Short mmCIF file of C-alpha atoms in Angstrom, two decimals:
data_model
loop_
_atom_site.label_atom_id
_atom_site.label_comp_id
_atom_site.label_asym_id
_atom_site.label_seq_id
_atom_site.Cartn_x
_atom_site.Cartn_y
_atom_site.Cartn_z
CA GLU A 1 16.18 -84.31 -11.67
CA ASN A 2 19.42 -85.33 -10.00
CA SER A 3 19.66 -85.24 -6.22
CA ILE A 4 22.05 -82.83 -4.53
CA ASP A 5 24.37 -85.71 -3.65
CA GLU A 6 24.38 -86.92 -7.25
CA ASN A 7 25.21 -83.46 -8.51
CA LYS A 8 28.07 -83.23 -6.01
CA ARG A 9 29.36 -86.60 -7.21
CA LEU A 10 29.25 -85.50 -10.85
CA TRP A 11 30.99 -82.22 -9.91
CA ASN A 12 33.86 -84.19 -8.35
CA GLU A 13 34.03 -86.33 -11.48
CA MET A 14 34.36 -83.11 -13.51
CA LEU A 15 37.15 -81.86 -11.25
CA ALA A 16 38.97 -85.15 -11.78
CA ALA A 17 38.29 -85.10 -15.54
CA SER A 18 37.22 -88.72 -15.39
CA PRO A 19 35.58 -90.24 -18.48
CA GLU A 20 32.18 -89.68 -16.84
CA GLY A 21 33.14 -86.16 -15.73
CA GLN A 22 34.10 -85.22 -19.26
CA THR A 23 30.53 -85.94 -20.39
CA ALA A 24 29.03 -83.65 -17.72
CA CYS A 25 28.72 -79.90 -17.35
CA LEU A 26 27.41 -77.56 -14.64
CA ARG A 27 24.38 -75.45 -15.52
CA ALA A 28 22.71 -72.53 -13.74
CA LYS A 29 19.13 -73.47 -12.78
CA ILE A 30 17.10 -70.56 -14.17
CA SER A 31 14.45 -71.65 -16.66
CA LEU A 32 13.88 -74.16 -19.43
CA ASP A 33 11.36 -72.14 -21.42
CA ASP A 34 12.44 -68.51 -21.07
CA GLU A 35 11.80 -66.44 -24.20
CA ASN A 36 15.43 -65.35 -23.95
CA LYS A 37 17.40 -68.47 -24.88
CA ALA A 38 20.43 -67.16 -22.97
CA MET A 39 18.38 -67.68 -19.78
CA ARG A 40 17.55 -71.35 -20.44
CA ASP A 41 19.73 -73.01 -17.77
CA PRO A 42 23.03 -71.85 -19.32
CA VAL A 43 26.25 -73.83 -18.92
CA ILE A 44 28.58 -72.15 -16.43
CA PHE A 45 31.33 -74.81 -15.98
CA ARG A 46 32.73 -77.47 -18.32
CA VAL A 47 35.72 -79.79 -18.48
CA ASN A 48 38.73 -78.83 -20.58
CA THR A 49 41.78 -81.09 -20.42
CA ASN A 50 43.96 -78.94 -22.65
CA PRO A 51 46.90 -77.47 -20.68
CA HIS A 52 46.24 -73.93 -19.47
CA ALA A 53 48.71 -71.27 -20.61
CA ARG A 54 49.63 -70.44 -16.99
CA GLN A 55 48.27 -73.25 -14.82
CA GLY A 56 49.10 -76.22 -17.03
CA ARG A 57 47.04 -79.29 -15.92
CA LYS A 58 46.39 -78.02 -12.38
CA TYR A 59 42.65 -77.60 -13.10
CA ASN A 60 40.25 -79.57 -15.27
CA ALA A 61 36.94 -77.72 -14.83
CA TYR A 62 36.77 -74.15 -16.06
CA PRO A 63 34.06 -71.46 -15.90
CA THR A 64 32.48 -70.18 -19.10
CA TYR A 65 33.05 -66.66 -20.38
CA ASP A 66 29.46 -65.66 -19.53
CA PHE A 67 29.88 -66.84 -15.93
CA CYS A 68 33.28 -65.17 -15.44
CA CYS A 69 32.47 -61.70 -16.76
CA PRO A 70 29.93 -60.51 -14.18
CA ILE A 71 32.00 -61.90 -11.30
CA VAL A 72 35.31 -60.38 -12.44
CA ASP A 73 33.69 -57.05 -13.36
CA SER A 74 32.00 -56.75 -9.97
CA VAL A 75 34.95 -57.92 -7.84
CA GLU A 76 37.49 -55.75 -9.69
CA GLY A 77 35.40 -52.59 -9.32
CA VAL A 78 34.21 -52.14 -12.90
CA THR A 79 31.42 -49.53 -12.89
CA HIS A 80 30.40 -49.70 -16.58
CA ALA A 81 30.72 -52.82 -18.72
CA LEU A 82 30.97 -51.72 -22.36
CA ARG A 83 29.96 -54.54 -24.69
CA THR A 84 29.05 -54.81 -28.37
CA ASN A 85 25.36 -55.39 -28.96
CA GLU A 86 25.83 -59.02 -30.05
CA TYR A 87 25.91 -59.73 -26.27
CA HIS A 88 22.63 -57.91 -25.65
CA ASP A 89 20.61 -61.12 -25.10
CA ARG A 90 23.13 -62.15 -22.42
CA ASN A 91 22.65 -59.01 -20.33
CA ALA A 92 19.81 -60.62 -18.36
CA GLN A 93 22.06 -63.61 -17.59
CA TYR A 94 24.85 -61.23 -16.50
CA TYR A 95 22.56 -59.55 -13.96
CA TRP A 96 21.05 -62.87 -12.80
CA ILE A 97 24.51 -64.18 -11.89
CA CYS A 98 25.27 -61.00 -9.93
CA ASP A 99 21.98 -61.32 -8.03
CA ALA A 100 22.42 -65.05 -7.36
CA LEU A 101 25.89 -64.45 -5.88
CA GLY A 102 24.95 -61.25 -4.04
CA LEU A 103 27.41 -59.14 -6.06
CA ARG A 104 27.27 -55.46 -6.96
CA LYS A 105 25.91 -55.04 -10.49
CA PRO A 106 27.99 -52.97 -12.96
CA LEU A 107 25.99 -50.97 -15.50
CA ILE A 108 26.07 -52.54 -18.98
CA GLU A 109 26.29 -50.21 -21.99
CA ASP A 110 25.75 -51.72 -25.45
CA PHE A 111 27.23 -50.32 -28.63
CA SER A 112 27.42 -51.52 -32.21
CA ARG A 113 30.32 -53.60 -33.43
CA LEU A 114 32.85 -51.75 -35.58
CA ASN A 115 33.11 -52.89 -39.21
CA MET A 116 35.78 -51.53 -41.55
CA GLU A 117 35.84 -51.50 -45.33
CA TYR A 118 37.82 -54.09 -47.35
CA THR A 119 38.60 -56.29 -44.34
CA VAL A 120 37.08 -58.63 -41.77
CA MET A 121 36.95 -58.09 -38.00
CA SER A 122 36.12 -61.67 -37.02
CA LYS A 123 38.95 -63.26 -35.03
CA ARG A 124 38.13 -66.61 -36.61
CA LYS A 125 38.53 -65.22 -40.14
CA LEU A 126 41.64 -63.21 -39.22
CA THR A 127 43.15 -66.40 -37.76
CA GLN A 128 42.41 -68.13 -41.06
CA LEU A 129 44.38 -65.45 -42.93
CA VAL A 130 47.33 -65.89 -40.56
CA ASP A 131 47.28 -69.69 -40.63
CA THR A 132 47.07 -69.87 -44.44
CA GLY A 133 49.98 -67.46 -44.92
CA VAL A 134 47.98 -64.72 -46.62
CA VAL A 135 49.60 -62.31 -44.14
CA ASP A 136 52.87 -62.46 -42.22
CA GLY A 137 51.31 -62.42 -38.74
CA TRP A 138 49.01 -60.53 -36.41
CA ASP A 139 51.06 -57.33 -36.83
CA ASP A 140 50.97 -57.47 -40.64
CA PRO A 141 50.35 -53.86 -41.82
CA ARG A 142 47.33 -55.00 -43.84
CA PHE A 143 45.52 -56.25 -40.70
CA PRO A 144 42.92 -54.27 -38.70
CA THR A 145 44.55 -55.18 -35.37
CA VAL A 146 45.97 -52.43 -33.14
CA ARG A 147 49.44 -53.99 -33.40
CA ALA A 148 49.27 -53.88 -37.19
CA LEU A 149 47.96 -50.32 -37.34
CA MET A 150 50.68 -49.10 -34.98
CA ARG A 151 53.33 -50.85 -37.08
CA ARG A 152 51.89 -49.09 -40.12
CA GLY A 153 52.35 -45.71 -38.45
CA LEU A 154 49.05 -44.96 -36.71
CA LYS A 155 49.43 -42.72 -33.67
CA VAL A 156 47.55 -43.60 -30.47
CA GLU A 157 46.06 -40.08 -30.39
CA ALA A 158 44.59 -40.58 -33.88
CA LEU A 159 43.04 -43.89 -32.84
CA ARG A 160 41.50 -42.26 -29.77
CA GLU A 161 40.05 -39.44 -31.87
CA PHE A 162 38.62 -41.95 -34.34
CA VAL A 163 36.94 -43.86 -31.49
CA LYS A 164 35.54 -40.63 -30.01
CA VAL A 165 33.97 -39.62 -33.32
CA GLN A 166 32.18 -42.99 -33.57
CA GLY A 167 30.47 -42.53 -30.22
CA MET A 168 28.32 -45.20 -28.56
CA SER A 169 25.96 -45.79 -31.47
CA LYS A 170 23.78 -48.89 -31.46
CA ALA A 171 23.23 -48.68 -35.22
CA VAL A 172 25.28 -50.73 -37.69
CA ASN A 173 28.71 -49.10 -37.75
CA PHE A 174 30.57 -49.33 -41.08
CA MET A 175 33.59 -47.04 -41.33
CA GLU A 176 36.12 -46.09 -44.01
CA TRP A 177 39.85 -46.22 -43.33
CA SER A 178 40.35 -42.75 -44.79
CA LYS A 179 38.75 -41.14 -41.74
CA MET A 180 41.23 -42.72 -39.35
CA TRP A 181 44.25 -41.93 -41.53
CA ASN A 182 43.11 -38.32 -41.98
CA PHE A 183 43.23 -37.87 -38.21
CA ASN A 184 46.71 -39.40 -38.26
CA VAL A 185 48.06 -37.06 -40.95
CA GLN A 186 46.92 -34.03 -38.95
CA LEU A 187 49.18 -35.23 -36.13
CA LEU A 188 52.11 -36.15 -38.35
CA ASP A 189 52.31 -33.00 -40.49
CA PRO A 190 53.66 -30.64 -37.79
CA SER A 191 55.65 -33.23 -35.89
CA VAL A 192 57.87 -35.27 -38.24
CA PRO A 193 61.12 -34.36 -40.07
CA ARG A 194 61.43 -34.17 -43.86
CA TYR A 195 63.86 -36.20 -45.95
CA THR A 196 64.38 -36.94 -49.64
CA VAL A 197 64.76 -40.19 -51.59
CA VAL A 198 64.94 -41.13 -55.27
CA SER A 199 64.05 -44.49 -56.77
CA ASN A 200 67.13 -46.68 -57.18
CA THR A 201 65.62 -48.80 -59.96
CA LEU A 202 64.10 -45.89 -61.89
CA LYS A 203 66.68 -43.12 -61.51
CA THR A 204 68.22 -40.68 -63.97
CA ARG A 205 71.89 -39.86 -63.37
CA CYS A 206 72.42 -36.17 -64.05
CA THR A 207 75.66 -34.24 -64.48
CA VAL A 208 75.35 -30.75 -62.99
CA LEU A 209 77.39 -28.39 -65.12
CA GLY A 210 79.66 -26.03 -63.19
CA GLN A 211 78.87 -27.51 -59.76
CA ILE A 212 81.66 -28.62 -57.40
CA HIS A 213 81.73 -32.15 -56.00
CA LEU A 214 79.82 -32.73 -52.71
CA GLU A 215 79.27 -29.20 -51.44
CA ALA A 216 77.94 -29.55 -47.85
CA GLY A 217 75.22 -27.34 -46.42
CA THR A 218 72.59 -27.38 -43.67
CA LYS A 219 68.81 -27.03 -43.78
CA LEU A 220 65.93 -27.39 -41.35
CA LEU A 221 64.36 -30.79 -40.78
CA HIS A 222 60.97 -29.05 -40.88
CA LYS A 223 60.76 -25.56 -42.36
CA LYS A 224 57.76 -24.61 -40.23
CA VAL A 225 59.17 -26.09 -37.01
CA PRO A 226 62.74 -24.76 -36.65
CA GLU A 227 63.07 -26.11 -33.11
CA MET A 228 63.10 -29.61 -34.62
CA GLY A 229 66.68 -28.96 -35.66
CA SER A 230 68.66 -29.18 -38.89
CA LYS A 231 70.50 -31.71 -41.04
CA THR A 232 73.51 -31.76 -43.34
CA TYR A 233 72.82 -32.17 -47.04
CA TYR A 234 74.99 -32.11 -50.15
CA LYS A 235 74.88 -30.47 -53.55
CA SER A 236 77.12 -32.17 -56.08
CA ASP A 237 78.25 -32.38 -59.67
CA VAL A 238 76.28 -35.63 -60.04
CA VAL A 239 72.74 -36.02 -58.74
CA PHE A 240 69.90 -38.46 -59.24
CA LEU A 241 66.36 -37.58 -60.31
CA ASP A 242 63.37 -39.92 -60.45
CA SER A 243 63.00 -41.17 -64.02
CA GLU A 244 59.23 -40.88 -63.58
CA ASP A 245 59.76 -37.12 -63.15
CA VAL A 246 62.21 -36.74 -66.03
CA ALA A 247 59.81 -38.61 -68.33
CA LEU A 248 57.37 -35.72 -67.90
CA LEU A 249 59.88 -33.09 -69.07
CA LYS A 250 60.50 -31.60 -72.47
CA GLU A 251 64.08 -31.34 -73.69
CA GLY A 252 65.69 -28.27 -72.10
CA GLU A 253 62.69 -27.54 -69.86
CA GLU A 254 63.27 -25.34 -66.82
CA VAL A 255 62.40 -26.96 -63.50
CA THR A 256 62.92 -26.17 -59.83
CA LEU A 257 65.27 -28.45 -57.89
CA MET A 258 63.81 -28.31 -54.38
CA ASP A 259 66.01 -26.48 -51.84
CA TRP A 260 68.50 -25.59 -54.58
CA GLY A 261 66.95 -23.45 -57.29
CA ASN A 262 65.94 -23.46 -60.94
CA ALA A 263 67.74 -25.44 -63.62
CA PHE A 264 67.42 -26.58 -67.23
CA VAL A 265 67.35 -30.33 -67.91
CA LYS A 266 69.11 -31.09 -71.19
CA ASN A 267 70.45 -33.94 -73.30
CA ILE A 268 68.05 -36.48 -71.87
CA GLN A 269 69.11 -40.02 -72.82
CA ARG A 270 66.69 -42.95 -72.73
CA ASP A 271 66.97 -46.73 -72.79
CA SER A 272 65.31 -49.04 -75.33
CA ASN A 273 62.01 -48.77 -73.39
CA GLY A 274 62.03 -44.99 -73.47
CA VAL A 275 62.93 -44.63 -69.77
CA PRO A 276 65.27 -41.69 -69.04
CA THR A 277 68.65 -42.85 -67.74
CA ASN A 278 71.03 -39.88 -68.09
CA ALA A 279 70.80 -36.12 -68.49
CA GLU A 280 72.63 -32.82 -67.98
CA ILE A 281 71.54 -30.07 -65.63
CA GLU A 282 72.40 -26.43 -66.22
CA LEU A 283 71.74 -24.36 -63.11
CA HIS A 284 69.69 -21.18 -63.42
CA LEU A 285 69.57 -20.05 -59.81
CA ASP A 286 68.22 -16.59 -60.72
CA GLY A 287 65.12 -18.19 -62.25
CA ASP A 288 61.66 -17.63 -60.76
CA VAL A 289 60.50 -20.75 -58.90
CA LYS A 290 56.88 -19.61 -59.28
CA LYS A 291 57.07 -19.93 -63.06
CA THR A 292 58.23 -23.55 -63.29
CA LYS A 293 55.70 -26.34 -63.73
CA TYR A 294 57.70 -29.05 -61.99
CA LYS A 295 59.37 -28.94 -58.58
CA LEU A 296 61.64 -31.99 -58.41
CA THR A 297 63.30 -33.87 -55.57
CA TRP A 298 66.88 -35.03 -55.98
CA VAL A 299 69.71 -36.71 -54.09
CA PRO A 300 73.45 -36.43 -54.73
CA GLU A 301 75.63 -39.35 -55.76
CA HIS A 302 77.33 -39.98 -52.42
CA PRO A 303 79.25 -43.07 -51.18
CA ASP A 304 77.39 -42.97 -47.84
CA SER A 305 73.88 -42.71 -49.27
CA PRO A 306 71.71 -45.48 -47.74
CA LEU A 307 69.66 -47.87 -49.84
CA ILE A 308 66.12 -48.08 -48.46
CA THR A 309 63.32 -50.56 -49.10
CA LEU A 310 59.98 -48.78 -49.27
CA ASN A 311 56.95 -51.00 -48.70
CA GLU A 312 53.39 -50.00 -49.52
CA TYR A 313 50.31 -52.00 -48.56
CA ASP A 314 46.81 -52.13 -50.03
CA HIS A 315 43.46 -53.53 -48.88
CA LEU A 316 43.40 -57.28 -48.26
CA LEU A 317 39.99 -57.84 -49.82
CA THR A 318 38.51 -56.84 -53.16
CA LYS A 319 35.01 -56.33 -51.74
CA LYS A 320 34.35 -53.14 -49.81
CA LYS A 321 31.64 -54.59 -47.57
CA PRO A 322 32.06 -58.37 -47.30
CA ASP A 323 29.02 -60.41 -46.23
CA PRO A 324 29.30 -63.01 -43.44
CA GLU A 325 28.41 -65.80 -45.86
CA ASP A 326 31.06 -64.81 -48.45
CA ASP A 327 33.89 -67.25 -49.19
CA LEU A 328 36.89 -65.39 -47.81
CA ASP A 329 39.32 -67.10 -50.18
CA GLN A 330 37.44 -65.67 -53.16
CA LEU A 331 37.72 -62.11 -51.83
CA ILE A 332 41.47 -61.94 -51.21
CA ALA A 333 43.15 -59.38 -53.48
CA PRO A 334 45.87 -60.93 -55.69
CA VAL A 335 48.50 -58.25 -54.93
CA THR A 336 48.45 -56.20 -51.72
CA LYS A 337 52.14 -55.41 -51.13
CA PHE A 338 54.28 -53.19 -53.36
CA SER A 339 58.00 -52.55 -52.84
CA GLN A 340 60.75 -50.46 -54.36
CA THR A 341 64.36 -49.67 -53.47
CA ALA A 342 65.29 -46.02 -53.06
CA ILE A 343 68.47 -43.97 -52.56
CA GLY A 344 68.19 -41.81 -49.47
CA GLU A 345 70.06 -38.71 -48.48
CA VAL A 346 72.99 -39.29 -46.12
CA ALA A 347 71.16 -37.77 -43.14
CA MET A 348 68.77 -40.75 -43.13
CA LYS A 349 71.48 -43.14 -41.95
CA GLY A 350 70.76 -42.17 -38.33
CA LEU A 351 67.08 -43.13 -38.37
CA LYS A 352 65.86 -45.53 -35.68
CA LYS A 353 63.17 -48.22 -35.71
CA GLY A 354 59.73 -46.73 -35.12
CA GLU A 355 60.66 -43.19 -36.22
CA THR A 356 58.18 -41.46 -38.51
CA VAL A 357 59.28 -39.15 -41.35
CA GLN A 358 57.92 -37.44 -44.41
CA LEU A 359 59.64 -38.28 -47.68
CA GLU A 360 59.28 -35.19 -49.87
CA ARG A 361 56.65 -35.61 -52.59
CA ARG A 362 56.05 -39.22 -51.55
CA GLY A 363 54.27 -39.10 -48.22
CA TYR A 364 54.72 -40.28 -44.66
CA TYR A 365 56.71 -43.37 -43.72
CA ILE A 366 57.63 -45.24 -40.55
CA VAL A 367 60.94 -47.06 -40.06
CA ASP A 368 60.15 -50.78 -39.80
CA SER A 369 63.75 -52.00 -39.49
CA VAL A 370 67.23 -50.45 -39.50
CA GLU A 371 69.36 -53.30 -40.87
CA PRO A 372 68.42 -53.39 -43.66
CA LEU A 373 66.76 -49.97 -43.64
CA THR A 374 63.11 -50.65 -44.41
CA MET A 375 60.20 -48.23 -44.26
CA ILE A 376 56.43 -48.65 -44.49
CA ALA A 377 54.21 -46.11 -46.24
CA ILE A 378 51.62 -44.54 -43.94
CA PRO A 379 48.25 -43.98 -45.68
CA ASP A 380 47.06 -40.37 -45.87
CA GLY A 381 43.39 -41.09 -46.54
CA ARG A 382 43.55 -40.18 -50.23
CA GLU A 383 42.67 -42.55 -53.05
CA LYS A 384 44.96 -40.96 -55.65
CA VAL A 385 48.07 -43.03 -56.40
CA ASN A 386 51.36 -41.10 -56.27
CA HIS A 387 53.18 -41.47 -59.62
CA LEU A 388 56.46 -42.09 -57.76
CA SER A 389 55.05 -44.98 -55.71
CA ALA A 390 55.72 -48.69 -56.17
CA LYS A 391 51.99 -49.26 -56.66
CA ALA A 392 52.03 -46.86 -59.62
CA GLN A 393 54.78 -48.96 -61.21
CA TYR A 394 52.76 -52.13 -60.63
CA LEU A 395 49.63 -50.63 -62.19
CA LYS A 396 51.58 -50.00 -65.39
CA THR A 397 52.07 -53.75 -65.76
CA ILE A 398 48.33 -54.53 -65.61
CA THR A 399 46.65 -55.19 -68.94
CA PRO A 400 43.59 -53.16 -69.98
CA SER A 401 41.34 -56.20 -69.42
CA ASP A 402 42.59 -56.51 -65.83
CA LYS A 403 41.86 -52.83 -65.22
CA ASP A 404 38.35 -53.16 -66.67
CA SER A 405 37.69 -56.13 -64.40
CA SER A 406 38.91 -54.17 -61.38
CA LYS A 407 36.65 -51.25 -62.26
CA LYS A 408 33.68 -53.61 -62.52
CA ASP A 409 34.46 -55.02 -59.07
CA ASP A 410 34.62 -51.50 -57.63
CA LEU A 411 31.33 -50.58 -59.29
CA GLN A 412 29.65 -53.72 -57.93
CA ALA A 413 31.00 -52.95 -54.45
CA LYS A 414 29.47 -49.46 -54.62
CA ARG A 415 26.14 -50.89 -55.76
CA ASP A 416 26.16 -53.43 -52.94
CA ALA A 417 26.91 -50.72 -50.37
CA LYS A 418 24.10 -48.53 -51.75
CA ALA A 419 21.63 -51.43 -51.64
CA ALA A 420 22.59 -52.27 -48.05
CA LYS A 421 22.13 -48.65 -47.02
CA LYS A 422 18.72 -48.54 -48.69
CA ALA A 423 17.65 -51.78 -46.97
CA ALA A 424 18.76 -50.44 -43.57
CA SER A 425 16.74 -47.25 -44.11
CA ALA A 426 13.65 -49.28 -45.07
CA LYS A 427 13.85 -51.25 -41.78
CA LYS A 428 13.85 -48.02 -39.78
#
């Protein structure tokens, strides 16, 4: 063993980051043969010559994470240290350091690490996705980071409720995203205004017979929450319907135009691909809205109508429950972002970044930018794909063989999850 003087000399060499000091480290003298490997004379200081984010090159020897935590927790008044159970073997080391330094010992509470479907939670693997350009950054809406979830429209209250429901379980914790987004929808439904958009790329221009040009009116932003206020909207002699809606109609079929009344859709014209492009609307405002099969959204042709980019995001990975040994590159889904341009009603021009709204018959969206006006779809926890969504348009371009392959992947993922659950039950 080194003498005390020799250890002091080596410590000074570490502080100076000399060539000899860079080969040394400071260890806590506990045991060399403890059953708990975390107690076998662990390293507590080592040399790092990389510039510190705040201190630059002022210091050369830095404490390890395991050495810092008990000291900082005790000095700063932490009463309960909440740590995932991968640190369980280090708990004894944590308490030993407190005892050796005569510090108050916080109470450690272990809980299982959170794992979410179709993603990874490892910082190393998430960094890989950022560095390789698979995502746009740490706040990419497809990421499981808090920044990304907030950008995608998750409310803090929903996140808190999701965490509360999990509890402090020590068992393996594998959660589905739908649970979190269901909590979120419950908060959004009574608290966000309603607006209307129609696809700009798949729109049907309709002439409304007998209707005057741009007739202004007002309606509530939320019918069940009148205190939210009202907005100006316009009926007009020319309106746009979603072609995906018109494609479902029979010639002359009676429909309900939302917040207007019943009408007959006639003289439907289609392009060479069979997509509706033009039609005539004959109002039938005395009609019974309860008897129509389709309730359609519409927007007027207005010079001030904003063009809006609607972005939708899907899971990053194709495997529901990735294994640690899986090659991440092989699991990345080929397409995870879907976009479409929409025509919004004039009242949407005043929206601000970060505002959350409901687009009628489309779902909830959050404003991601104002210039240009861009919105991100907020998941609602349902698996069904809305026929007006950009993802629905993308799915139409997939060949039958691609769909069969996707179904096989989903089936295999379900089988893997079932096998893992069965194996976990057998261990208990």
